[in-house]
PDB file of C-alpha atoms and ligand atoms in Angstrom:
ATOM      1  CA  MET A 411     -71.735 -45.383  57.820  1.00 65.00           C
ATOM      2  CA  LEU A 412     -68.023 -45.743  58.229  1.00 75.00           C
ATOM      3  CA  GLU A 413     -66.426 -43.168  60.430  1.00 83.00           C
ATOM      4  CA  GLN A 414     -63.744 -41.126  58.688  1.00 84.00           C
ATOM      5  CA  LEU A 415     -60.685 -40.898  60.907  1.00 87.00           C
ATOM      6  CA  GLY A 416     -58.179 -39.465  58.426  1.00 89.00           C
ATOM      7  CA  LEU A 417     -56.983 -39.428  54.834  1.00 91.00           C
ATOM      8  CA  ILE A 418     -53.970 -41.130  53.524  1.00 93.00           C
ATOM      9  CA  SER A 419     -52.709 -39.786  50.099  1.00 94.00           C
ATOM     10  CA  SER A 420     -49.680 -39.872  48.086  1.00 95.00           C
ATOM     11  CA  TYR A 421     -48.636 -37.009  45.816  1.00 96.00           C
ATOM     12  CA  TRP A 422     -45.569 -38.382  43.934  1.00 96.00           C
ATOM     13  CA  SER A 423     -43.117 -35.804  42.831  1.00 96.00           C
ATOM     14  CA  LYS A 424     -41.968 -37.916  39.834  1.00 96.00           C
ATOM     15  CA  ALA A 425     -38.448 -38.546  41.364  1.00 96.00           C
ATOM     16  CA  PHE A 426     -37.277 -41.578  43.317  1.00 95.00           C
ATOM     17  CA  GLY A 427     -38.413 -41.374  46.855  1.00 94.00           C
ATOM     18  CA  ALA A 428     -39.801 -37.827  46.605  1.00 97.00           C
ATOM     19  CA  ASN A 429     -43.341 -36.839  47.406  1.00 97.00           C
ATOM     20  CA  LYS A 430     -44.793 -33.342  47.308  1.00 96.00           C
ATOM     21  CA  ILE A 431     -45.935 -31.898  50.535  1.00 92.00           C
ATOM     22  CA  PHE A 432     -48.463 -29.053  50.300  1.00 88.00           C
ATOM     23  CA  SER A 433     -51.450 -28.164  52.572  1.00 84.00           C
ATOM     24  CA  ALA A 434     -53.844 -30.806  53.824  1.00 85.00           C
ATOM     25  CA  ARG A 435     -56.848 -31.379  51.513  1.00 83.00           C
ATOM     26  CA  THR A 436     -59.055 -31.923  54.439  1.00 88.00           C
ATOM     27  CA  GLU A 437     -60.376 -29.502  57.104  1.00 86.00           C
ATOM     28  CA  LYS A 438     -61.817 -31.738  59.844  1.00 87.00           C
ATOM     29  CA  ILE A 439     -59.660 -34.830  59.663  1.00 88.00           C
ATOM     30  CA  PRO A 440     -55.898 -35.274  59.389  1.00 88.00           C
ATOM     31  CA  ASN A 441     -54.363 -35.793  55.953  1.00 91.00           C
ATOM     32  CA  VAL A 442     -51.213 -37.870  55.924  1.00 92.00           C
ATOM     33  CA  ASP A 443     -49.055 -38.200  52.800  1.00 94.00           C
ATOM     34  CA  LEU A 444     -47.541 -41.593  52.480  1.00 94.00           C
ATOM     35  CA  ASN A 445     -44.488 -42.250  50.274  1.00 94.00           C
ATOM     36  CA  LEU A 446     -45.301 -43.782  46.883  1.00 95.00           C
ATOM     37  CA  GLU A 447     -43.780 -47.219  47.604  1.00 94.00           C
ATOM     38  CA  ASP A 448     -45.581 -47.661  50.940  1.00 95.00           C
ATOM     39  CA  TYR A 449     -48.751 -46.091  49.442  1.00 96.00           C
ATOM     40  CA  THR A 450     -48.876 -48.490  46.491  1.00 96.00           C
ATOM     41  CA  MET A 451     -48.196 -51.515  48.795  1.00 95.00           C
ATOM     42  CA  LEU A 452     -51.032 -50.501  50.915  1.00 95.00           C
ATOM     43  CA  TYR A 453     -53.260 -50.083  47.870  1.00 95.00           C
ATOM     44  CA  ARG A 454     -52.385 -53.555  46.632  1.00 96.00           C
ATOM     45  CA  MET A 455     -52.982 -55.113  50.013  1.00 96.00           C
ATOM     46  CA  VAL A 456     -56.566 -53.446  50.007  1.00 94.00           C
ATOM     47  CA  GLU A 457     -57.105 -54.608  46.546  1.00 96.00           C
ATOM     48  CA  ASN A 458     -56.239 -58.185  47.430  1.00 96.00           C
ATOM     49  CA  GLY A 459     -58.580 -58.119  50.417  1.00 94.00           C
ATOM     50  CA  THR A 460     -55.906 -58.424  53.212  1.00 93.00           C
ATOM     51  CA  THR A 461     -57.550 -55.544  55.066  1.00 89.00           C
ATOM     52  CA  PRO A 462     -54.362 -53.907  56.309  1.00 92.00           C
ATOM     53  CA  LYS A 463     -54.481 -51.866  59.578  1.00 92.00           C
ATOM     54  CA  VAL A 464     -52.543 -48.646  59.662  1.00 91.00           C
ATOM     55  CA  LYS A 465     -51.487 -46.943  62.943  1.00 91.00           C
ATOM     56  CA  ILE A 466     -50.520 -43.293  62.541  1.00 89.00           C
ATOM     57  CA  ILE A 467     -48.849 -41.375  65.290  1.00 89.00           C
ATOM     58  CA  SER A 468     -48.953 -37.650  64.529  1.00 83.00           C
ATOM     59  CA  THR A 469     -47.699 -34.937  66.912  1.00 86.00           C
ATOM     60  CA  SER A 470     -48.800 -31.931  64.793  1.00 81.00           C
ATOM     61  CA  LYS A 471     -51.451 -29.586  66.192  1.00 82.00           C
ATOM     62  CA  GLU A 472     -53.745 -27.096  64.612  1.00 80.00           C
ATOM     63  CA  LEU A 473     -52.833 -23.811  66.372  1.00 86.00           C
ATOM     64  CA  GLY A 474     -55.251 -21.549  64.493  1.00 82.00           C
ATOM     65  CA  GLU A 475     -54.084 -18.251  63.062  1.00 83.00           C
ATOM     66  CA  MET A 476     -50.439 -17.785  63.791  1.00 85.00           C
ATOM     67  CA  PRO A 477     -48.312 -14.585  63.236  1.00 90.00           C
ATOM     68  CA  THR A 478     -45.634 -14.525  60.460  1.00 91.00           C
ATOM     69  CA  PHE A 479     -42.653 -12.181  60.271  1.00 94.00           C
ATOM     70  CA  ASN A 480     -40.272 -10.544  57.861  1.00 97.00           C
ATOM     71  CA  THR A 481     -36.657 -10.412  59.200  1.00 98.00           C
ATOM     72  CA  ILE A 482     -34.869  -7.345  58.060  1.00 98.00           C
ATOM     73  CA  ALA A 483     -31.340  -6.079  58.754  1.00 98.00           C
ATOM     74  CA  GLN A 484     -29.253  -3.269  57.178  1.00 98.00           C
ATOM     75  CA  ILE A 485     -25.882  -1.762  56.957  1.00 98.00           C
ATOM     76  CA  LYS A 486     -26.527   1.920  56.942  1.00 98.00           C
ATOM     77  CA  GLY A 487     -25.370   3.906  53.925  1.00 98.00           C
ATOM     78  CA  VAL A 488     -22.894   6.750  54.493  1.00 98.00           C
ATOM     79  CA  GLU A 489     -23.349   9.017  51.499  1.00 98.00           C
ATOM     80  CA  LYS A 490     -26.978   8.139  50.542  1.00 98.00           C
ATOM     81  CA  PRO A 491     -28.472   6.490  53.602  1.00 98.00           C
ATOM     82  CA  ASP A 492     -32.042   6.962  52.197  1.00 98.00           C
ATOM     83  CA  GLU A 493     -31.329   4.986  49.177  1.00 98.00           C
ATOM     84  CA  TYR A 494     -31.322   1.131  49.303  1.00 98.00           C
ATOM     85  CA  VAL A 495     -29.902  -2.035  47.728  1.00 98.00           C
ATOM     86  CA  ILE A 496     -31.972  -4.911  48.913  1.00 98.00           C
ATOM     87  CA  LEU A 497     -30.945  -8.621  49.098  1.00 98.00           C
ATOM     88  CA  SER A 498     -33.939 -10.945  49.149  1.00 98.00           C
ATOM     89  CA  ALA A 499     -34.825 -14.475  50.032  1.00 98.00           C
ATOM     90  CA  HIS A 500     -37.678 -16.000  51.805  1.00 98.00           C
ATOM     91  CA  PHE A 501     -37.528 -17.620  55.220  1.00 96.00           C
ATOM     92  CA  ASP A 502     -40.574 -19.723  55.228  1.00 96.00           C
ATOM     93  CA  SER A 503     -40.893 -23.160  53.721  1.00 95.00           C
ATOM     94  CA  TRP A 504     -43.104 -26.268  53.291  1.00 93.00           C
ATOM     95  CA  ASP A 505     -42.408 -28.700  56.089  1.00 87.00           C
ATOM     96  CA  GLY A 506     -42.081 -31.924  54.317  1.00 90.00           C
ATOM     97  CA  GLY A 507     -38.399 -31.746  54.641  1.00 94.00           C
ATOM     98  CA  GLN A 508     -36.248 -29.018  56.179  1.00 95.00           C
ATOM     99  CA  GLY A 509     -36.924 -26.421  53.552  1.00 96.00           C
ATOM    100  CA  THR A 510     -33.274 -26.486  52.528  1.00 97.00           C
ATOM    101  CA  THR A 511     -33.408 -25.582  48.799  1.00 96.00           C
ATOM    102  CA  ASP A 512     -36.624 -23.535  49.181  1.00 97.00           C
ATOM    103  CA  ASN A 513     -35.494 -21.381  50.416  1.00 97.00           C
ATOM    104  CA  GLY A 514     -32.760 -22.133  53.106  1.00 97.00           C
ATOM    105  CA  THR A 515     -30.019 -21.861  50.511  1.00 97.00           C
ATOM    106  CA  GLY A 516     -31.212 -18.501  49.141  1.00 98.00           C
ATOM    107  CA  SER A 517     -31.362 -17.319  52.718  1.00 98.00           C
ATOM    108  CA  LEU A 518     -27.809 -18.561  53.390  1.00 98.00           C
ATOM    109  CA  VAL A 519     -26.556 -16.756  50.324  1.00 98.00           C
ATOM    110  CA  MET A 520     -28.019 -13.474  51.373  1.00 98.00           C
ATOM    111  CA  MET A 521     -26.883 -13.842  55.034  1.00 98.00           C
ATOM    112  CA  GLU A 522     -23.280 -14.753  54.045  1.00 98.00           C
ATOM    113  CA  ALA A 523     -23.168 -11.900  51.454  1.00 98.00           C
ATOM    114  CA  MET A 524     -24.248  -9.559  54.273  1.00 98.00           C
ATOM    115  CA  ARG A 525     -21.519 -10.886  56.538  1.00 98.00           C
ATOM    116  CA  ILE A 526     -18.925 -10.321  53.859  1.00 98.00           C
ATOM    117  CA  LEU A 527     -20.199  -6.849  53.010  1.00 98.00           C
ATOM    118  CA  LYS A 528     -20.219  -5.858  56.627  1.00 98.00           C
ATOM    119  CA  LYS A 529     -16.638  -6.965  57.026  1.00 98.00           C
ATOM    120  CA  PHE A 530     -15.088  -5.599  53.827  1.00 98.00           C
ATOM    121  CA  TYR A 531     -17.517  -2.841  52.932  1.00 98.00           C
ATOM    122  CA  PRO A 532     -18.750  -1.465  56.401  1.00 98.00           C
ATOM    123  CA  ASN A 533     -19.480   2.023  55.159  1.00 98.00           C
ATOM    124  CA  PRO A 534     -21.507   1.629  52.013  1.00 98.00           C
ATOM    125  CA  LYS A 535     -22.587   4.546  49.931  1.00 98.00           C
ATOM    126  CA  ARG A 536     -26.230   3.399  49.965  1.00 98.00           C
ATOM    127  CA  THR A 537     -27.989   1.430  52.680  1.00 98.00           C
ATOM    128  CA  ILE A 538     -27.650  -2.210  52.063  1.00 98.00           C
ATOM    129  CA  MET A 539     -30.661  -4.166  53.464  1.00 98.00           C
ATOM    130  CA  VAL A 540     -31.534  -7.823  53.547  1.00 98.00           C
ATOM    131  CA  GLY A 541     -35.089  -8.969  53.652  1.00 98.00           C
ATOM    132  CA  HIS A 542     -35.882 -12.561  54.624  1.00 98.00           C
ATOM    133  CA  TRP A 543     -39.610 -12.591  53.888  1.00 98.00           C
ATOM    134  CA  GLY A 544     -42.287 -14.688  55.683  1.00 96.00           C
ATOM    135  CA  SER A 545     -45.253 -16.296  54.120  1.00 94.00           C
ATOM    136  CA  GLU A 546     -43.801 -16.354  50.582  1.00 96.00           C
ATOM    137  CA  GLU A 547     -45.299 -19.757  50.038  1.00 94.00           C
ATOM    138  CA  GLN A 548     -48.829 -18.529  50.592  1.00 91.00           C
ATOM    139  CA  GLY A 549     -48.573 -15.808  47.945  1.00 94.00           C
ATOM    140  CA  LEU A 550     -45.539 -13.535  48.445  1.00 96.00           C
ATOM    141  CA  ASN A 551     -47.204 -12.015  51.513  1.00 96.00           C
ATOM    142  CA  GLY A 552     -44.130 -10.868  53.348  1.00 97.00           C
ATOM    143  CA  SER A 553     -42.627  -8.992  50.455  1.00 98.00           C
ATOM    144  CA  ARG A 554     -45.991  -7.589  49.283  1.00 98.00           C
ATOM    145  CA  ALA A 555     -46.606  -6.372  52.754  1.00 97.00           C
ATOM    146  CA  PHE A 556     -43.171  -4.652  52.857  1.00 98.00           C
ATOM    147  CA  VAL A 557     -43.767  -3.026  49.568  1.00 98.00           C
ATOM    148  CA  GLU A 558     -47.139  -1.760  50.833  1.00 98.00           C
ATOM    149  CA  ASP A 559     -45.899  -0.581  54.254  1.00 98.00           C
ATOM    150  CA  TYR A 560     -42.679   1.147  53.196  1.00 98.00           C
ATOM    151  CA  PRO A 561     -43.379   3.318  50.147  1.00 98.00           C
ATOM    152  CA  GLU A 562     -40.438   5.640  50.938  1.00 98.00           C
ATOM    153  CA  ILE A 563     -37.989   2.705  50.798  1.00 98.00           C
ATOM    154  CA  VAL A 564     -39.612   1.200  47.617  1.00 98.00           C
ATOM    155  CA  GLU A 565     -39.366   4.760  45.903  1.00 98.00           C
ATOM    156  CA  ASN A 566     -35.669   4.977  46.727  1.00 98.00           C
ATOM    157  CA  THR A 567     -34.441   1.384  46.068  1.00 98.00           C
ATOM    158  CA  GLN A 568     -31.594   1.152  43.629  1.00 98.00           C
ATOM    159  CA  ALA A 569     -31.990  -2.623  43.025  1.00 98.00           C
ATOM    160  CA  VAL A 570     -33.239  -5.815  44.517  1.00 98.00           C
ATOM    161  CA  PHE A 571     -31.433  -9.160  44.087  1.00 98.00           C
ATOM    162  CA  ASN A 572     -33.530 -12.225  44.908  1.00 98.00           C
ATOM    163  CA  GLN A 573     -32.555 -15.897  44.965  1.00 98.00           C
ATOM    164  CA  ASP A 574     -35.076 -18.678  45.372  1.00 97.00           C
ATOM    165  CA  ASN A 575     -34.669 -21.782  43.228  1.00 93.00           C
ATOM    166  CA  GLY A 576     -32.424 -24.240  44.837  1.00 92.00           C
ATOM    167  CA  THR A 577     -28.791 -24.780  45.649  1.00 95.00           C
ATOM    168  CA  GLY A 578     -27.223 -24.481  42.186  1.00 96.00           C
ATOM    169  CA  ARG A 579     -25.014 -21.782  40.873  1.00 97.00           C
ATOM    170  CA  VAL A 580     -26.661 -18.719  39.300  1.00 98.00           C
ATOM    171  CA  VAL A 581     -26.965 -19.291  35.508  1.00 97.00           C
ATOM    172  CA  ASP A 582     -29.596 -16.840  34.432  1.00 97.00           C
ATOM    173  CA  ILE A 583     -30.288 -13.063  35.024  1.00 98.00           C
ATOM    174  CA  ASN A 584     -33.140 -11.411  33.120  1.00 96.00           C
ATOM    175  CA  GLY A 585     -33.485  -7.593  32.923  1.00 98.00           C
ATOM    176  CA  GLN A 586     -37.213  -7.957  34.117  1.00 98.00           C
ATOM    177  CA  GLY A 587     -38.461  -5.658  31.477  1.00 97.00           C
ATOM    178  CA  PHE A 588     -36.459  -2.546  32.596  1.00 98.00           C
ATOM    179  CA  LEU A 589     -35.429  -0.901  29.342  1.00 97.00           C
ATOM    180  CA  ASN A 590     -31.985   0.263  30.418  1.00 98.00           C
ATOM    181  CA  SER A 591     -31.184  -2.699  32.671  1.00 98.00           C
ATOM    182  CA  TYR A 592     -28.475  -3.875  30.262  1.00 98.00           C
ATOM    183  CA  ASP A 593     -26.366  -0.724  30.975  1.00 98.00           C
ATOM    184  CA  TYR A 594     -26.255  -0.894  34.658  1.00 98.00           C
ATOM    185  CA  LEU A 595     -26.460  -4.679  35.148  1.00 98.00           C
ATOM    186  CA  SER A 596     -23.548  -5.304  32.746  1.00 97.00           C
ATOM    187  CA  ASP A 597     -21.618  -2.549  34.578  1.00 98.00           C
ATOM    188  CA  TRP A 598     -22.332  -4.216  37.988  1.00 98.00           C
ATOM    189  CA  LEU A 599     -21.425  -7.664  36.570  1.00 98.00           C
ATOM    190  CA  SER A 600     -18.215  -6.376  35.026  1.00 97.00           C
ATOM    191  CA  GLU A 601     -16.394  -6.749  38.351  1.00 97.00           C
ATOM    192  CA  VAL A 602     -17.510 -10.287  39.054  1.00 98.00           C
ATOM    193  CA  PRO A 603     -14.696 -12.789  38.471  1.00 98.00           C
ATOM    194  CA  GLN A 604     -14.877 -14.686  35.279  1.00 98.00           C
ATOM    195  CA  ASN A 605     -15.050 -18.092  37.036  1.00 97.00           C
ATOM    196  CA  VAL A 606     -18.107 -16.964  38.966  1.00 97.00           C
ATOM    197  CA  LYS A 607     -20.027 -15.414  36.083  1.00 96.00           C
ATOM    198  CA  LYS A 608     -18.880 -17.552  33.038  1.00 96.00           C
ATOM    199  CA  HIS A 609     -22.125 -19.677  33.229  1.00 95.00           C
ATOM    200  CA  ILE A 610     -24.544 -16.812  33.437  1.00 97.00           C
ATOM    201  CA  GLU A 611     -26.777 -16.154  30.573  1.00 97.00           C
ATOM    202  CA  THR A 612     -28.468 -12.676  30.414  1.00 97.00           C
ATOM    203  CA  GLU A 613     -31.522 -11.413  28.671  1.00 96.00           C
ATOM    204  CA  PHE A 614     -32.300  -7.850  28.097  1.00 97.00           C
ATOM    205  CA  PRO A 615     -34.563  -6.149  28.648  1.00 96.00           C
ATOM    206  CA  GLY A 616     -36.395  -9.407  29.381  1.00 94.00           C
ATOM    207  CA  ASN A 617     -39.858  -9.608  30.840  1.00 93.00           C
ATOM    208  CA  PRO A 618     -41.266  -8.531  34.196  1.00 95.00           C
ATOM    209  CA  GLY A 619     -41.747 -11.469  36.611  1.00 93.00           C
ATOM    210  CA  GLY A 620     -45.406 -11.671  37.528  1.00 90.00           C
ATOM    211  CA  GLY A 621     -45.146 -13.927  40.570  1.00 91.00           C
ATOM    212  CA  GLY A 622     -43.533 -17.116  41.841  1.00 92.00           C
ATOM    213  CA  THR A 623     -40.986 -15.366  44.067  1.00 96.00           C
ATOM    214  CA  ASP A 624     -40.437 -12.178  45.878  1.00 98.00           C
ATOM    215  CA  HIS A 625     -38.568 -10.072  43.362  1.00 98.00           C
ATOM    216  CA  ALA A 626     -41.975  -9.897  41.619  1.00 97.00           C
ATOM    217  CA  SER A 627     -43.456  -7.920  44.544  1.00 98.00           C
ATOM    218  CA  PHE A 628     -41.008  -5.168  43.720  1.00 98.00           C
ATOM    219  CA  VAL A 629     -41.024  -5.332  39.941  1.00 98.00           C
ATOM    220  CA  ALA A 630     -44.864  -4.749  40.104  1.00 98.00           C
ATOM    221  CA  ALA A 631     -44.036  -1.637  42.043  1.00 98.00           C
ATOM    222  CA  GLY A 632     -41.537  -0.504  39.361  1.00 98.00           C
ATOM    223  CA  VAL A 633     -38.383  -1.215  41.374  1.00 98.00           C
ATOM    224  CA  PRO A 634     -35.388  -2.760  39.305  1.00 98.00           C
ATOM    225  CA  ALA A 635     -35.627  -6.160  40.997  1.00 98.00           C
ATOM    226  CA  PHE A 636     -33.792  -9.200  39.629  1.00 98.00           C
ATOM    227  CA  ASN A 637     -33.916 -12.772  40.168  1.00 97.00           C
ATOM    228  CA  LEU A 638     -30.601 -14.633  40.386  1.00 98.00           C
ATOM    229  CA  SER A 639     -31.896 -17.798  38.799  1.00 97.00           C
ATOM    230  CA  ALA A 640     -29.869 -20.964  39.538  1.00 96.00           C
ATOM    231  CA  LEU A 641     -29.079 -24.195  37.793  1.00 93.00           C
ATOM    232  CA  ASP A 642     -31.816 -26.372  39.181  1.00 85.00           C
ATOM    233  CA  TRP A 643     -30.065 -29.723  39.881  1.00 84.00           C
ATOM    234  CA  ALA A 644     -33.464 -31.516  39.417  1.00 90.00           C
ATOM    235  CA  TYR A 645     -34.921 -29.020  41.816  1.00 93.00           C
ATOM    236  CA  TRP A 646     -38.551 -29.226  40.690  1.00 93.00           C
ATOM    237  CA  ASN A 647     -38.794 -32.987  41.015  1.00 94.00           C
ATOM    238  CA  TYR A 648     -36.486 -33.756  43.923  1.00 96.00           C
ATOM    239  CA  THR A 649     -36.482 -31.079  46.491  1.00 95.00           C
ATOM    240  CA  TRP A 650     -39.172 -28.328  45.616  1.00 96.00           C
ATOM    241  CA  HIS A 651     -41.752 -28.778  48.272  1.00 96.00           C
ATOM    242  CA  THR A 652     -40.818 -32.461  48.913  1.00 96.00           C
ATOM    243  CA  ASN A 653     -39.785 -34.828  51.799  1.00 95.00           C
ATOM    244  CA  LEU A 654     -36.244 -34.689  50.307  1.00 96.00           C
ATOM    245  CA  ASP A 655     -35.639 -31.008  50.836  1.00 96.00           C
ATOM    246  CA  THR A 656     -33.009 -31.803  53.438  1.00 96.00           C
ATOM    247  CA  TYR A 657     -29.601 -30.328  54.496  1.00 96.00           C
ATOM    248  CA  ASP A 658     -27.658 -33.050  52.672  1.00 96.00           C
ATOM    249  CA  LYS A 659     -28.661 -31.523  49.342  1.00 95.00           C
ATOM    250  CA  ILE A 660     -26.721 -28.319  49.706  1.00 96.00           C
ATOM    251  CA  VAL A 661     -23.951 -27.738  47.166  1.00 95.00           C
ATOM    252  CA  PHE A 662     -21.640 -25.448  49.100  1.00 96.00           C
ATOM    253  CA  ASP A 663     -19.339 -24.736  46.185  1.00 96.00           C
ATOM    254  CA  ASP A 664     -22.264 -23.297  44.226  1.00 96.00           C
ATOM    255  CA  LEU A 665     -23.475 -21.363  47.181  1.00 97.00           C
ATOM    256  CA  LYS A 666     -20.067 -19.801  47.681  1.00 97.00           C
ATOM    257  CA  ASN A 667     -20.093 -18.829  44.010  1.00 97.00           C
ATOM    258  CA  ASN A 668     -23.547 -17.263  44.532  1.00 98.00           C
ATOM    259  CA  VAL A 669     -22.340 -15.352  47.639  1.00 98.00           C
ATOM    260  CA  ILE A 670     -19.389 -13.768  45.674  1.00 98.00           C
ATOM    261  CA  LEU A 671     -21.854 -12.822  42.873  1.00 98.00           C
ATOM    262  CA  THR A 672     -24.434 -11.273  45.253  1.00 98.00           C
ATOM    263  CA  ALA A 673     -21.876  -9.452  47.291  1.00 98.00           C
ATOM    264  CA  ILE A 674     -20.237  -7.768  44.236  1.00 98.00           C
ATOM    265  CA  LEU A 675     -23.575  -6.968  42.637  1.00 98.00           C
ATOM    266  CA  ALA A 676     -24.677  -5.273  45.965  1.00 98.00           C
ATOM    267  CA  TYR A 677     -21.377  -3.451  46.196  1.00 98.00           C
ATOM    268  CA  LYS A 678     -21.498  -2.126  42.623  1.00 98.00           C
ATOM    269  CA  ALA A 679     -25.217  -1.109  42.868  1.00 98.00           C
ATOM    270  CA  SER A 680     -24.497   0.665  46.025  1.00 98.00           C
ATOM    271  CA  GLU A 681     -21.507   2.482  44.665  1.00 98.00           C
ATOM    272  CA  ASP A 682     -23.052   3.384  41.308  1.00 98.00           C
ATOM    273  CA  VAL A 683     -23.001   7.298  40.707  1.00 98.00           C
ATOM    274  CA  ASP A 684     -26.301   7.052  38.953  1.00 97.00           C
ATOM    275  CA  LYS A 685     -29.776   5.857  40.210  1.00 97.00           C
ATOM    276  CA  ALA A 686     -30.751   2.845  38.215  1.00 98.00           C
ATOM    277  CA  SER A 687     -33.303   3.750  35.531  1.00 98.00           C
ATOM    278  CA  ARG A 688     -36.821   2.392  36.104  1.00 98.00           C
ATOM    279  CA  GLU A 689     -37.980   3.048  32.577  1.00 98.00           C
ATOM    280  CA  ARG A 690     -40.174   0.091  31.561  1.00 97.00           C
ATOM    281  CA  ARG A 691     -40.176  -1.627  28.189  1.00 95.00           C
ATOM    282  CA  ILE A 692     -43.217  -1.334  25.971  1.00 92.00           C
ATOM    283  CA  MET A 693     -45.000  -4.541  26.618  1.00 90.00           C
ATOM    284  CA  PRO A 694     -45.960  -6.490  23.367  1.00 84.00           C
ATOM    285  CA  GLU A 695     -49.654  -6.553  22.594  1.00 83.00           C
ATOM    286  CA  SER A 696     -49.604 -10.331  22.088  1.00 83.00           C
ATOM    287  CA  THR A 697     -47.240 -13.152  22.830  1.00 78.00           C
ATOM    288  CA  VAL A 698     -47.054 -16.655  21.483  1.00 81.00           C
ATOM    289  CA  ASN A 699     -47.364 -19.551  23.827  1.00 79.00           C
ATOM    290  CA  PRO A 700     -44.242 -21.670  23.134  1.00 76.00           C
ATOM    291  CA  ARG A 701     -46.132 -24.845  24.159  1.00 79.00           C
ATOM    292  CA  THR A 702     -49.327 -24.506  22.245  1.00 85.00           C
ATOM    293  CA  GLY A 703     -48.266 -21.980  19.497  1.00 86.00           C
ATOM    294  CA  ARG A 704     -51.287 -19.989  20.252  1.00 87.00           C
ATOM    295  CA  THR A 705     -51.254 -16.246  20.323  1.00 86.00           C
ATOM    296  CA  MET A 706     -52.235 -14.769  23.628  1.00 82.00           C
ATOM    297  CA  ARG A 707     -53.003 -11.263  24.606  1.00 82.00           C
ATOM    298  CA  SER A 708     -50.232  -9.784  26.714  1.00 79.00           C
ATOM    299  CA  ARG A 709     -51.034  -9.243  30.339  1.00 79.00           C
ATOM    300  CA  GLY A 710     -49.099  -5.954  30.344  1.00 91.00           C
ATOM    301  CA  TRP A 711     -46.907  -4.856  33.240  1.00 95.00           C
ATOM    302  CA  PRO A 712     -47.822  -6.866  36.399  1.00 95.00           C
ATOM    303  CA  SER A 713     -49.774  -4.838  38.906  1.00 95.00           C
ATOM    304  CA  VAL A 714     -49.136  -4.389  42.554  1.00 96.00           C
ATOM    305  CA  ARG A 715     -51.087  -6.870  44.554  1.00 96.00           C
ATOM    306  CA  LYS A 716     -52.181  -6.646  48.112  1.00 96.00           C
ATOM    307  CA  PRO A 717     -50.690  -9.102  50.648  1.00 95.00           C
ATOM    308  CA  ASN A 718     -52.911 -11.399  52.486  1.00 92.00           C
ATOM    309  CA  ARG A 719     -52.625 -10.576  56.108  1.00 88.00           C
ATOM    310  CA  ASP A 720     -55.070 -13.031  57.526  1.00 82.00           C
ATOM    311  CA  GLY A 721     -53.373 -16.290  56.890  1.00 59.00           C
ATOM    312  CA  THR A 722     -55.307 -17.616  53.958  1.00 56.00           C
ATOM    313  CA  SER A 723     -53.837 -18.330  50.548  1.00 52.00           C
ATOM    314  CA  SER A 724     -53.962 -15.537  48.117  1.00 46.00           C
ATOM    315  CA  ARG A 725     -52.053 -17.172  45.230  1.00 45.00           C
TER     316      ARG A 725
HETATM  317 ZN1   ZN B  16     -39.278 -20.544  47.419  1.00 88.07          ZN
END
């Protein structure tokens, strides 16, 4: 019997030079992803009987169970220190590239918004907190753990703004199923300069996000939490979990745009005389799947899910 030394696979991302990088599909032997062009050349060589030899030098090590962290910072509120506005992005990434657009750029936006807020709005009415979550990629574990561990913060959070889909400018904000979100979100957006917000489409009351990124952990707990959804710049094929998710993909003009948007939303949400309504829309009993045309039973409001704290995937 042949001894198995390792597995070479190729998960093409349907973009030039891009391969998806997720977990290994093996437990005892290394699994290496080879770029499509090289992989298919190897394949043809094997098919034509040239018996290619491959030498792989890998420096990665299996370190067993490793801790993961949330990184939290705050500017303490002056008038209502026990109420919160939370800026949200995740700090972990897949390691095929540098994790730039997933979610380096979201993290950059939140850090820069915090820097600006600290400089120009050092004494906010409510506490402004930023959460850079860990272990998002294994199932929103960092933000779910935060929601589970800090019920008093969750109870008193005015709004959460999350960004996690690439380096483009924000073009879509959805009310996440909160019945009165139109009232306060349009008020908060009213101070955003026209050139920053003119591409943004809104949908109210919208539907609650059930997963995919960290605002969903808060929505499930009934917190008005919104996703600042960006123009994707071919994100899904080119950079999302690929070897091409590298620093050169950053579009700084768009990030500056998103920083201005986020900082103003945080400022307005903090200053609001009212606490944002958490009233939920009535969920439809059924929905039509736009792809199949089939009627499906509605899932209802997403329920709070426990974080996985032992390092295995819960998604
Ligand atoms: Zn992400």
